[in-house]
Amino acid sequence: MAAKRKIPIKTRNPDLIRGVGKYSRSKMYHKRGLWAIKAKNGGVFPRHDPQAKTPAVAEKPPKFYPADNVKKPLLNKRKPKPTKLRASITPGTVLILLAGRFMGKRVVFLKQLTSGLLLVTGPFKINGVPLRRVNQSYAIATSTKIDISEVNVDKFDDKYFTKEVVKKKKKNEGEFFEAEKEDKRKLPEDKKEDQKVVDASLLKSIENVPDLKAYLAARFSLKSGMKPHELVF
Amino acid sequence: MYPFKRYVEIGRVALVNYGKDYGKLVVIVDVVDQNRALVDAPDMVRSQMNFKRLTLTDIKIDINRVPKKKTLIDPMEKACVKNKWENSSWGRKLIVQKRQASLNDFGRFKLMLAKIKKAGMVRQELAKLKKEIAA
């Protein structure tokens, strides 16, 4: 077949009505210049013989035929969208953690990491919550905001929080009976330093607001008569 | 003595306790029948309301039956209905309730601290007085 043109050409034969062109077949023959093509080719229309096909590569028979027909799962090219941060959560917001070790603790939000989790800190000195990642769904955002402009959180990302890979040593018989010599995994000094640096600037902003330090030190709990759907956070 | 002190009468100010106009102060402007009253306020369209939706207050103003809106607003201003209401203990309680309901979590925490502080001071004074009596 003739090669496809990149730009579709306008027809030289405008429609009078749908199905009826303005020019007859002989007029169109002249308009399209088929006479010129024939003249160039010695009175006949140029003919392109089909190109010699390259012989198809012989397919090797497969080494293994599975006993049953195994269904292939359908192709899924969907990519998950980046987690949307709730409008009520902005840097410096006080969040209430709802689950986990620090359930009920009031905590300061620093930034959202690329994985979608929220980077959060106690500050550690006030309520014992370190630099930590927290899922948005397990946090209530209060309307209390703290000035967080002095804090630099650029160096924290998801890689900072991955577990250290400990190479497992092969135990011989003798070592099995020895007491477990594994010492507890201690927090490296530089992470402690990072915590101190972040908290230092935060503590200054916190101490400027009266009662805020005691507020962050206290845990939240539902008391008698509190209706969560009526509470303003 | 008499079992009732607040009567349904023209000019009686009532508090709406149910429905779309919950919490509003309205004036009874006419009585429709045994169960319903015609009720009006400066910021609402005059409408009928069942008595069950109204709680009578102590405040009463001097108006004729079904006055025009302007003739309603003037005596209300003269009698300072709003001021009387906001200074009454009932009115003050409602204002405090509304304010406390709108407190955020930090506000509730500060309120708790203030309550504890106040109770501590009261207890100190009481202890002093008890000591004086014992002495």
PDB file of N, CA, C and O in Angstrom, chain B residues 48-90:
ATOM      1  N   GLN B  48     -46.189  31.362  62.376  1.00  0.00           N
ATOM      2  CA  GLN B  48     -46.879  30.726  63.486  1.00  0.00           C
ATOM      3  C   GLN B  48     -45.977  29.646  64.058  1.00  0.00           C
ATOM      4  O   GLN B  48     -45.171  29.046  63.353  1.00  0.00           O
ATOM      5  N   MET B  49     -46.103  29.437  65.342  1.00  0.00           N
ATOM      6  CA  MET B  49     -45.294  28.417  66.004  1.00  0.00           C
ATOM      7  C   MET B  49     -46.142  27.740  67.047  1.00  0.00           C
ATOM      8  O   MET B  49     -46.944  28.391  67.724  1.00  0.00           O
ATOM      9  N   ASN B  50     -45.912  26.449  67.204  1.00  0.00           N
ATOM     10  CA  ASN B  50     -46.618  25.725  68.261  1.00  0.00           C
ATOM     11  C   ASN B  50     -46.035  26.149  69.606  1.00  0.00           C
ATOM     12  O   ASN B  50     -44.831  26.397  69.734  1.00  0.00           O
ATOM     13  N   PHE B  51     -46.869  26.194  70.613  1.00  0.00           N
ATOM     14  CA  PHE B  51     -46.374  26.593  71.941  1.00  0.00           C
ATOM     15  C   PHE B  51     -45.320  25.646  72.457  1.00  0.00           C
ATOM     16  O   PHE B  51     -44.458  26.021  73.254  1.00  0.00           O
ATOM     17  N   LYS B  52     -45.420  24.384  71.980  1.00  0.00           N
ATOM     18  CA  LYS B  52     -44.432  23.422  72.445  1.00  0.00           C
ATOM     19  C   LYS B  52     -43.034  23.777  71.990  1.00  0.00           C
ATOM     20  O   LYS B  52     -42.062  23.306  72.558  1.00  0.00           O
ATOM     21  N   ARG B  53     -42.934  24.604  70.955  1.00  0.00           N
ATOM     22  CA  ARG B  53     -41.615  24.991  70.486  1.00  0.00           C
ATOM     23  C   ARG B  53     -41.093  26.206  71.230  1.00  0.00           C
ATOM     24  O   ARG B  53     -39.985  26.660  70.966  1.00  0.00           O
ATOM     25  N   LEU B  54     -41.904  26.776  72.098  1.00  0.00           N
ATOM     26  CA  LEU B  54     -41.491  28.011  72.763  1.00  0.00           C
ATOM     27  C   LEU B  54     -41.311  27.778  74.250  1.00  0.00           C
ATOM     28  O   LEU B  54     -42.042  26.996  74.859  1.00  0.00           O
ATOM     29  N   THR B  55     -40.321  28.454  74.811  1.00  0.00           N
ATOM     30  CA  THR B  55     -40.196  28.494  76.266  1.00  0.00           C
ATOM     31  C   THR B  55     -40.364  29.944  76.677  1.00  0.00           C
ATOM     32  O   THR B  55     -39.603  30.809  76.227  1.00  0.00           O
ATOM     33  N   LEU B  56     -41.328  30.208  77.553  1.00  0.00           N
ATOM     34  CA  LEU B  56     -41.608  31.598  77.933  1.00  0.00           C
ATOM     35  C   LEU B  56     -40.499  32.123  78.826  1.00  0.00           C
ATOM     36  O   LEU B  56     -39.920  31.398  79.636  1.00  0.00           O
ATOM     37  N   THR B  57     -40.206  33.416  78.665  1.00  0.00           N
ATOM     38  CA  THR B  57     -39.237  34.052  79.547  1.00  0.00           C
ATOM     39  C   THR B  57     -39.960  35.053  80.435  1.00  0.00           C
ATOM     40  O   THR B  57     -41.167  35.255  80.338  1.00  0.00           O
ATOM     41  N   ASP B  58     -39.188  35.714  81.301  1.00  0.00           N
ATOM     42  CA  ASP B  58     -39.790  36.693  82.206  1.00  0.00           C
ATOM     43  C   ASP B  58     -40.058  38.022  81.527  1.00  0.00           C
ATOM     44  O   ASP B  58     -40.707  38.895  82.086  1.00  0.00           O
ATOM     45  N   ILE B  59     -39.493  38.178  80.342  1.00  0.00           N
ATOM     46  CA  ILE B  59     -39.546  39.501  79.713  1.00  0.00           C
ATOM     47  C   ILE B  59     -40.854  39.677  78.979  1.00  0.00           C
ATOM     48  O   ILE B  59     -41.312  38.776  78.283  1.00  0.00           O
ATOM     49  N   LYS B  60     -41.450  40.898  79.152  1.00  0.00           N
ATOM     50  CA  LYS B  60     -42.694  41.192  78.442  1.00  0.00           C
ATOM     51  C   LYS B  60     -42.605  42.608  77.947  1.00  0.00           C
ATOM     52  O   LYS B  60     -42.088  43.483  78.633  1.00  0.00           O
ATOM     53  N   ILE B  61     -43.093  42.834  76.720  1.00  0.00           N
ATOM     54  CA  ILE B  61     -43.101  44.209  76.232  1.00  0.00           C
ATOM     55  C   ILE B  61     -44.534  44.618  75.947  1.00  0.00           C
ATOM     56  O   ILE B  61     -45.436  43.788  75.847  1.00  0.00           O
ATOM     57  N   ASP B  62     -44.714  45.939  75.802  1.00  0.00           N
ATOM     58  CA  ASP B  62     -46.051  46.507  75.706  1.00  0.00           C
ATOM     59  C   ASP B  62     -46.390  46.754  74.251  1.00  0.00           C
ATOM     60  O   ASP B  62     -45.959  47.757  73.679  1.00  0.00           O
ATOM     61  N   ILE B  63     -47.121  45.861  73.625  1.00  0.00           N
ATOM     62  CA  ILE B  63     -47.514  46.089  72.229  1.00  0.00           C
ATOM     63  C   ILE B  63     -48.974  45.735  72.060  1.00  0.00           C
ATOM     64  O   ILE B  63     -49.553  45.022  72.879  1.00  0.00           O
ATOM     65  N   ASN B  64     -49.538  46.225  70.927  1.00  0.00           N
ATOM     66  CA  ASN B  64     -50.904  45.837  70.589  1.00  0.00           C
ATOM     67  C   ASN B  64     -50.887  44.526  69.835  1.00  0.00           C
ATOM     68  O   ASN B  64     -49.835  44.052  69.434  1.00  0.00           O
ATOM     69  N   ARG B  65     -52.042  43.997  69.587  1.00  0.00           N
ATOM     70  CA  ARG B  65     -52.138  42.727  68.855  1.00  0.00           C
ATOM     71  C   ARG B  65     -51.641  42.926  67.423  1.00  0.00           C
ATOM     72  O   ARG B  65     -52.037  43.864  66.753  1.00  0.00           O
ATOM     73  N   VAL B  66     -50.768  42.081  66.967  1.00  0.00           N
ATOM     74  CA  VAL B  66     -50.221  42.093  65.589  1.00  0.00           C
ATOM     75  C   VAL B  66     -49.782  43.484  65.153  1.00  0.00           C
ATOM     76  O   VAL B  66     -50.403  44.102  64.303  1.00  0.00           O
ATOM     77  N   PRO B  67     -48.712  43.983  65.733  1.00  0.00           N
ATOM     78  CA  PRO B  67     -48.244  45.293  65.278  1.00  0.00           C
ATOM     79  C   PRO B  67     -47.446  45.146  63.993  1.00  0.00           C
ATOM     80  O   PRO B  67     -47.007  44.061  63.632  1.00  0.00           O
ATOM     81  N   LYS B  68     -47.238  46.301  63.301  1.00  0.00           N
ATOM     82  CA  LYS B  68     -46.373  46.275  62.136  1.00  0.00           C
ATOM     83  C   LYS B  68     -44.930  46.075  62.609  1.00  0.00           C
ATOM     84  O   LYS B  68     -44.624  46.303  63.771  1.00  0.00           O
ATOM     85  N   LYS B  69     -44.064  45.690  61.660  1.00  0.00           N
ATOM     86  CA  LYS B  69     -42.690  45.366  62.075  1.00  0.00           C
ATOM     87  C   LYS B  69     -42.038  46.533  62.785  1.00  0.00           C
ATOM     88  O   LYS B  69     -41.392  46.390  63.813  1.00  0.00           O
ATOM     89  N   LYS B  70     -42.228  47.752  62.219  1.00  0.00           N
ATOM     90  CA  LYS B  70     -41.572  48.912  62.843  1.00  0.00           C
ATOM     91  C   LYS B  70     -42.140  49.140  64.238  1.00  0.00           C
ATOM     92  O   LYS B  70     -41.397  49.412  65.176  1.00  0.00           O
ATOM     93  N   THR B  71     -43.477  49.026  64.346  1.00  0.00           N
ATOM     94  CA  THR B  71     -44.103  49.232  65.647  1.00  0.00           C
ATOM     95  C   THR B  71     -43.724  48.130  66.608  1.00  0.00           C
ATOM     96  O   THR B  71     -43.913  48.258  67.807  1.00  0.00           O
ATOM     97  N   LEU B  72     -43.174  47.046  66.107  1.00  0.00           N
ATOM     98  CA  LEU B  72     -42.689  45.997  67.002  1.00  0.00           C
ATOM     99  C   LEU B  72     -41.297  46.326  67.479  1.00  0.00           C
ATOM    100  O   LEU B  72     -40.970  46.175  68.655  1.00  0.00           O
ATOM    101  N   ILE B  73     -40.463  46.802  66.547  1.00  0.00           N
ATOM    102  CA  ILE B  73     -39.055  46.981  66.905  1.00  0.00           C
ATOM    103  C   ILE B  73     -38.891  48.107  67.936  1.00  0.00           C
ATOM    104  O   ILE B  73     -38.082  47.993  68.853  1.00  0.00           O
ATOM    105  N   ASP B  74     -39.695  49.183  67.820  1.00  0.00           N
ATOM    106  CA  ASP B  74     -39.490  50.324  68.738  1.00  0.00           C
ATOM    107  C   ASP B  74     -39.688  49.959  70.203  1.00  0.00           C
ATOM    108  O   ASP B  74     -38.790  50.217  71.013  1.00  0.00           O
ATOM    109  N   PRO B  75     -40.805  49.355  70.586  1.00  0.00           N
ATOM    110  CA  PRO B  75     -40.920  48.997  72.009  1.00  0.00           C
ATOM    111  C   PRO B  75     -39.853  48.013  72.446  1.00  0.00           C
ATOM    112  O   PRO B  75     -39.415  48.030  73.597  1.00  0.00           O
ATOM    113  N   MET B  76     -39.414  47.146  71.497  1.00  0.00           N
ATOM    114  CA  MET B  76     -38.357  46.196  71.870  1.00  0.00           C
ATOM    115  C   MET B  76     -37.091  46.945  72.232  1.00  0.00           C
ATOM    116  O   MET B  76     -36.400  46.618  73.197  1.00  0.00           O
ATOM    117  N   GLU B  77     -36.779  47.957  71.416  1.00  0.00           N
ATOM    118  CA  GLU B  77     -35.575  48.737  71.715  1.00  0.00           C
ATOM    119  C   GLU B  77     -35.742  49.462  73.039  1.00  0.00           C
ATOM    120  O   GLU B  77     -34.823  49.531  73.854  1.00  0.00           O
ATOM    121  N   LYS B  78     -36.968  50.046  73.251  1.00  0.00           N
ATOM    122  CA  LYS B  78     -37.178  50.829  74.472  1.00  0.00           C
ATOM    123  C   LYS B  78     -37.043  49.954  75.694  1.00  0.00           C
ATOM    124  O   LYS B  78     -36.459  50.367  76.684  1.00  0.00           O
ATOM    125  N   ALA B  79     -37.598  48.760  75.617  1.00  0.00           N
ATOM    126  CA  ALA B  79     -37.535  47.883  76.784  1.00  0.00           C
ATOM    127  C   ALA B  79     -36.187  47.188  76.889  1.00  0.00           C
ATOM    128  O   ALA B  79     -35.965  46.435  77.827  1.00  0.00           O
ATOM    129  N   CYS B  80     -35.289  47.418  75.921  1.00  0.00           N
ATOM    130  CA  CYS B  80     -33.960  46.772  75.906  1.00  0.00           C
ATOM    131  C   CYS B  80     -34.082  45.280  76.141  1.00  0.00           C
ATOM    132  O   CYS B  80     -33.460  44.742  77.074  1.00  0.00           O
ATOM    133  N   VAL B  81     -34.894  44.657  75.320  1.00  0.00           N
ATOM    134  CA  VAL B  81     -35.113  43.220  75.512  1.00  0.00           C
ATOM    135  C   VAL B  81     -33.798  42.464  75.453  1.00  0.00           C
ATOM    136  O   VAL B  81     -33.494  41.616  76.279  1.00  0.00           O
ATOM    137  N   LYS B  82     -32.968  42.829  74.471  1.00  0.00           N
ATOM    138  CA  LYS B  82     -31.708  42.099  74.280  1.00  0.00           C
ATOM    139  C   LYS B  82     -30.820  42.245  75.513  1.00  0.00           C
ATOM    140  O   LYS B  82     -30.246  41.277  76.006  1.00  0.00           O
ATOM    141  N   ASN B  83     -30.729  43.487  76.031  1.00  0.00           N
ATOM    142  CA  ASN B  83     -29.881  43.701  77.210  1.00  0.00           C
ATOM    143  C   ASN B  83     -30.400  42.940  78.407  1.00  0.00           C
ATOM    144  O   ASN B  83     -29.636  42.291  79.138  1.00  0.00           O
ATOM    145  N   LYS B  84     -31.731  43.046  78.608  1.00  0.00           N
ATOM    146  CA  LYS B  84     -32.313  42.357  79.763  1.00  0.00           C
ATOM    147  C   LYS B  84     -32.026  40.869  79.679  1.00  0.00           C
ATOM    148  O   LYS B  84     -31.696  40.223  80.671  1.00  0.00           O
ATOM    149  N   TRP B  85     -32.139  40.348  78.447  1.00  0.00           N
ATOM    150  CA  TRP B  85     -31.911  38.913  78.274  1.00  0.00           C
ATOM    151  C   TRP B  85     -30.460  38.565  78.569  1.00  0.00           C
ATOM    152  O   TRP B  85     -30.162  37.596  79.269  1.00  0.00           O
ATOM    153  N   GLU B  86     -29.532  39.357  78.026  1.00  0.00           N
ATOM    154  CA  GLU B  86     -28.122  38.994  78.185  1.00  0.00           C
ATOM    155  C   GLU B  86     -27.633  39.201  79.608  1.00  0.00           C
ATOM    156  O   GLU B  86     -26.605  38.654  79.987  1.00  0.00           O
ATOM    157  N   ASN B  87     -28.365  40.013  80.394  1.00  0.00           N
ATOM    158  CA  ASN B  87     -27.947  40.179  81.779  1.00  0.00           C
ATOM    159  C   ASN B  87     -28.634  39.215  82.717  1.00  0.00           C
ATOM    160  O   ASN B  87     -28.219  39.067  83.870  1.00  0.00           O
ATOM    161  N   SER B  88     -29.705  38.576  82.236  1.00  0.00           N
ATOM    162  CA  SER B  88     -30.384  37.617  83.106  1.00  0.00           C
ATOM    163  C   SER B  88     -29.506  36.386  83.255  1.00  0.00           C
ATOM    164  O   SER B  88     -28.677  36.080  82.402  1.00  0.00           O
ATOM    165  N   SER B  89     -29.703  35.651  84.347  1.00  0.00           N
ATOM    166  CA  SER B  89     -28.824  34.491  84.576  1.00  0.00           C
ATOM    167  C   SER B  89     -29.049  33.434  83.504  1.00  0.00           C
ATOM    168  O   SER B  89     -28.117  32.770  83.071  1.00  0.00           O
ATOM    169  N   TRP B  90     -30.314  33.278  83.044  1.00  0.00           N
ATOM    170  CA  TRP B  90     -30.608  32.304  81.993  1.00  0.00           C
ATOM    171  C   TRP B  90     -29.865  32.681  80.702  1.00  0.00           C
ATOM    172  O   TRP B  90     -29.187  31.868  80.095  1.00  0.00           O
TER     173      TRP B  90
END
